[in-house]
Short mmCIF file of C-alpha atoms in Angstrom, two decimals:
data_model
loop_
_atom_site.label_atom_id
_atom_site.label_comp_id
_atom_site.label_asym_id
_atom_site.label_seq_id
_atom_site.Cartn_x
_atom_site.Cartn_y
_atom_site.Cartn_z
CA GLY F 1 0.00 0.00 0.00
CA GLU F 2 0.91 3.64 -0.20
CA ASP F 3 2.93 5.32 2.53
CA VAL F 4 0.34 8.06 3.03
CA GLU F 5 -3.34 7.44 2.36
CA GLN F 6 -6.24 9.83 2.11
CA SER F 7 -9.79 9.60 0.91
CA LEU F 8 -10.13 11.24 -2.47
CA PHE F 9 -13.23 13.39 -2.03
CA LEU F 10 -15.12 15.26 0.67
CA SER F 11 -18.22 17.37 0.15
CA VAL F 12 -19.52 19.74 2.82
CA ARG F 13 -22.02 22.54 3.11
CA GLU F 14 -20.81 26.09 3.61
CA GLY F 15 -20.61 26.92 7.31
CA ASP F 16 -20.18 23.31 8.40
CA SER F 17 -16.93 21.83 9.66
CA SER F 18 -14.77 19.73 7.36
CA VAL F 19 -12.63 16.88 8.59
CA ILE F 20 -10.01 15.48 6.25
CA ASN F 21 -8.34 12.27 7.37
CA CYS F 22 -4.97 10.75 6.59
CA THR F 23 -3.12 7.61 7.63
CA TYR F 24 0.57 6.99 7.31
CA THR F 25 2.73 3.95 7.71
CA ASP F 26 6.13 5.03 8.97
CA SER F 27 6.26 5.27 12.74
CA SER F 28 9.52 7.21 12.51
CA SER F 29 7.77 10.18 10.89
CA THR F 30 9.00 13.34 12.53
CA TYR F 31 6.79 16.01 10.99
CA LEU F 32 3.36 15.73 9.44
CA TYR F 33 2.07 18.41 7.11
CA TRP F 34 -1.09 19.66 5.49
CA TYR F 35 -0.85 21.44 2.16
CA LYS F 36 -3.57 23.13 0.12
CA GLN F 37 -3.60 23.23 -3.68
CA GLU F 38 -6.08 25.47 -5.41
CA PRO F 39 -6.84 24.92 -9.11
CA GLY F 40 -3.89 25.85 -11.31
CA ALA F 41 -1.72 26.77 -8.34
CA GLY F 42 1.19 25.27 -6.46
CA LEU F 43 1.08 23.88 -2.97
CA GLN F 44 0.55 26.13 0.02
CA LEU F 45 1.79 24.91 3.38
CA LEU F 46 -1.17 25.26 5.76
CA THR F 47 0.22 23.83 8.93
CA TYR F 48 2.36 21.06 10.31
CA ILE F 49 2.69 19.16 13.53
CA PHE F 50 5.65 17.61 15.22
CA SER F 51 5.24 13.96 16.06
CA ASN F 52 5.47 14.50 19.81
CA MET F 53 2.34 16.68 19.73
CA ASP F 54 -1.23 15.45 19.56
CA MET F 55 -2.99 18.65 18.62
CA LYS F 56 -2.28 21.97 17.00
CA GLN F 57 -4.75 24.79 16.43
CA ASP F 58 -4.33 27.72 14.09
CA GLN F 59 -7.40 29.94 13.65
CA ARG F 60 -9.99 27.81 11.80
CA LEU F 61 -7.62 24.87 11.43
CA THR F 62 -7.20 22.10 13.98
CA VAL F 63 -4.75 19.26 13.43
CA LEU F 64 -5.12 16.08 15.46
CA LEU F 65 -2.45 13.40 15.54
CA ASN F 66 -2.96 9.89 16.85
CA LYS F 67 0.52 8.50 16.74
CA LYS F 68 -0.51 5.06 17.99
CA ASP F 69 -2.91 4.61 15.08
CA LYS F 70 -0.75 6.66 12.68
CA HIS F 71 -3.75 8.84 11.94
CA LEU F 72 -3.72 12.54 11.16
CA SER F 73 -6.73 14.77 10.63
CA LEU F 74 -7.35 18.35 9.57
CA ARG F 75 -10.49 20.05 10.77
CA ILE F 76 -11.61 23.25 9.09
CA ALA F 77 -14.20 25.14 11.10
CA ASP F 78 -16.88 27.24 9.39
CA THR F 79 -15.90 26.00 5.95
CA GLN F 80 -16.19 28.58 3.18
CA THR F 81 -16.38 28.23 -0.59
CA GLY F 82 -12.82 29.59 -0.74
CA ASP F 83 -11.70 26.48 1.10
CA SER F 84 -12.56 24.36 -1.93
CA ALA F 85 -9.24 22.84 -3.00
CA ILE F 86 -7.19 19.68 -2.84
CA TYR F 87 -5.65 19.03 0.55
CA PHE F 88 -2.49 16.95 0.74
CA CYS F 89 -1.24 15.17 3.80
CA ALA F 90 2.52 14.61 3.93
CA GLU F 91 5.04 13.09 6.27
CA SER F 92 8.75 13.60 6.54
CA ILE F 93 10.70 10.51 7.41
CA ARG F 94 14.25 11.33 6.42
CA GLY F 95 16.02 12.59 9.47
CA GLY F 96 17.64 15.93 8.91
CA SER F 97 16.25 16.38 5.40
CA TYR F 98 12.53 16.80 6.00
CA ILE F 99 11.65 15.73 2.48
CA PRO F 100 7.87 15.27 2.52
CA THR F 101 6.16 12.20 1.15
CA PHE F 102 2.67 13.04 -0.05
CA GLY F 103 -0.68 11.34 -0.09
CA ARG F 104 -2.85 11.53 -3.20
CA GLY F 105 -4.83 14.45 -1.90
CA THR F 106 -8.42 14.96 -0.80
CA SER F 107 -10.58 17.12 -3.02
CA LEU F 108 -12.77 19.27 -0.76
CA ILE F 109 -15.93 20.60 -2.37
CA VAL F 110 -17.86 23.24 -0.47
CA HIS F 111 -21.39 23.89 -1.65
CA PRO F 112 -23.85 26.59 -0.57
CA SER N 1 8.85 31.46 4.83
CA ALA N 2 10.21 31.37 1.28
CA VAL N 3 8.64 32.54 -1.97
CA ILE N 4 9.40 30.30 -4.91
CA SER N 5 8.96 31.46 -8.50
CA GLN N 6 8.86 29.08 -11.41
CA LYS N 7 8.81 29.74 -15.10
CA PRO N 8 7.31 29.03 -17.45
CA SER N 9 3.97 28.49 -15.72
CA ARG N 10 2.79 26.37 -18.62
CA ASP N 11 3.94 25.20 -22.02
CA ILE N 12 2.87 23.02 -24.90
CA CYS N 13 5.78 21.22 -26.50
CA GLN N 14 6.36 18.92 -29.44
CA ARG N 15 7.48 15.38 -28.73
CA GLY N 16 11.21 14.87 -29.05
CA THR N 17 12.06 18.39 -27.86
CA SER N 18 13.33 19.50 -24.45
CA LEU N 19 12.07 22.09 -21.99
CA THR N 20 14.01 23.77 -19.20
CA ILE N 21 12.08 24.96 -16.16
CA GLN N 22 13.59 27.60 -13.92
CA CYS N 23 13.09 27.98 -10.20
CA GLN N 24 14.10 31.02 -8.16
CA VAL N 25 13.81 31.29 -4.38
CA ASP N 26 13.68 34.65 -2.65
CA SER N 27 15.81 33.54 0.28
CA GLN N 28 18.46 30.97 0.92
CA VAL N 29 16.98 27.56 1.48
CA THR N 30 18.79 24.55 2.77
CA MET N 31 17.54 22.17 0.11
CA MET N 32 15.78 22.33 -3.26
CA PHE N 33 13.74 19.59 -4.87
CA TRP N 34 11.83 18.83 -8.02
CA TYR N 35 8.52 16.99 -8.00
CA ARG N 36 6.19 15.71 -10.68
CA GLN N 37 2.42 15.68 -10.25
CA GLN N 38 0.61 13.65 -12.87
CA PRO N 39 -3.10 14.26 -13.41
CA GLY N 40 -5.13 13.14 -10.41
CA GLN N 41 -2.04 11.83 -8.67
CA SER N 42 0.10 12.76 -5.74
CA LEU N 43 3.46 14.45 -5.92
CA THR N 44 6.39 12.24 -6.80
CA LEU N 45 9.88 13.34 -5.90
CA ILE N 46 12.15 13.41 -8.96
CA ALA N 47 15.39 14.52 -7.36
CA THR N 48 17.15 16.66 -4.81
CA ALA N 49 19.04 19.52 -6.44
CA ASN N 50 22.49 19.81 -4.88
CA GLN N 51 24.38 23.06 -5.06
CA GLY N 52 27.41 22.76 -7.28
CA SER N 53 27.19 19.02 -7.77
CA GLU N 54 25.08 16.37 -9.45
CA ALA N 55 21.50 16.01 -8.29
CA THR N 56 20.38 13.00 -6.27
CA TYR N 57 17.71 11.13 -8.23
CA GLU N 58 14.91 8.97 -6.91
CA SER N 59 14.22 5.52 -8.21
CA GLY N 60 12.75 5.66 -11.70
CA PHE N 61 14.31 9.00 -12.63
CA VAL N 62 17.64 9.43 -14.40
CA ILE N 63 19.93 12.31 -15.16
CA ASP N 64 19.81 11.85 -18.93
CA LYS N 65 16.05 12.37 -18.94
CA PHE N 66 15.84 15.02 -16.20
CA PRO N 67 19.11 16.94 -15.97
CA ILE N 68 19.11 19.34 -13.03
CA SER N 69 21.35 22.24 -12.18
CA ARG N 70 21.72 24.27 -9.01
CA PRO N 71 24.53 26.77 -9.46
CA ASN N 72 23.78 28.63 -6.22
CA LEU N 73 21.59 28.40 -3.13
CA THR N 74 18.59 30.18 -4.62
CA PHE N 75 18.32 28.97 -8.22
CA SER N 76 17.75 25.64 -9.93
CA THR N 77 16.69 24.33 -13.32
CA LEU N 78 15.04 21.11 -14.40
CA THR N 79 15.17 20.00 -18.02
CA VAL N 80 12.70 17.49 -19.38
CA SER N 81 14.57 15.92 -22.29
CA ASN N 82 13.36 14.19 -25.43
CA MET N 83 9.77 14.64 -24.35
CA SER N 84 6.94 12.23 -25.01
CA PRO N 85 3.22 12.59 -24.22
CA GLU N 86 3.81 10.56 -21.05
CA ASP N 87 5.84 13.49 -19.71
CA SER N 88 2.74 15.67 -19.68
CA SER N 89 2.44 16.64 -16.05
CA ILE N 90 2.85 19.44 -13.55
CA TYR N 91 6.44 19.95 -12.43
CA LEU N 92 6.93 21.62 -9.07
CA CYS N 93 10.00 23.13 -7.53
CA SER N 94 10.32 23.04 -3.76
CA GLY N 95 12.68 24.59 -1.26
CA SER N 96 13.01 23.62 2.36
CA LEU N 97 13.94 25.89 5.21
CA ASN N 98 14.45 24.08 8.51
CA THR N 99 11.40 21.82 8.84
CA GLU N 100 9.15 23.49 6.28
CA ALA N 101 8.97 22.83 2.55
CA PHE N 102 7.62 25.52 0.23
CA PHE N 103 6.49 25.14 -3.34
CA GLY N 104 6.41 27.10 -6.53
CA GLN N 105 3.18 27.44 -8.48
CA GLY N 106 4.24 24.67 -10.82
CA THR N 107 4.82 24.32 -14.54
CA ARG N 108 2.02 22.64 -16.46
CA LEU N 109 3.60 20.79 -19.35
CA THR N 110 1.64 19.31 -22.23
CA VAL N 111 3.51 17.26 -24.81
CA VAL N 112 1.82 16.79 -28.17
#
């Protein structure tokens, strides 16, 4: 299987919360990242969490890490149409290099 | 953070020709990388661009097909050589600063 797995699609209503899930396989992951890719654009680093943390909050974004289950989630509160994009989960497993390995991305669709 | 500029942003090329993509970072980054993102797929690491020496290629990628230069800390080029339609993809430059990796907006390449 893939090193980082995500569901491919998520559809939510504007104003609701979105939760995007990710699982990874390498227990030696040091940093876990969430990137956002809007149509025709590059990747924007949204947030990241160090593996010794279990939660990180940044405005509307909440990252939860369950290291035992190797599960990472991104919660977006009060989702807006501008949040529609592809969200990539990534892990870095190469000590000292922090080269991220990416999942296939979750396409978030926000509808009125 | 680092701002990464890539050019061209898109191109349509004839098979058998080569295209060189340029990547400029606005600040000194520790490492620079090149990724490929095929339609509907995740990002695949092509190589790590090493300053002043040969790039380090990932499995499945070779220097003859994807020659890379990095003459200084803030600039790198990727050439896609002898192109075929299978090379149609988005090519992304990335630079890492400490634990964070930043991306350019990508070059959308179509080979006809």
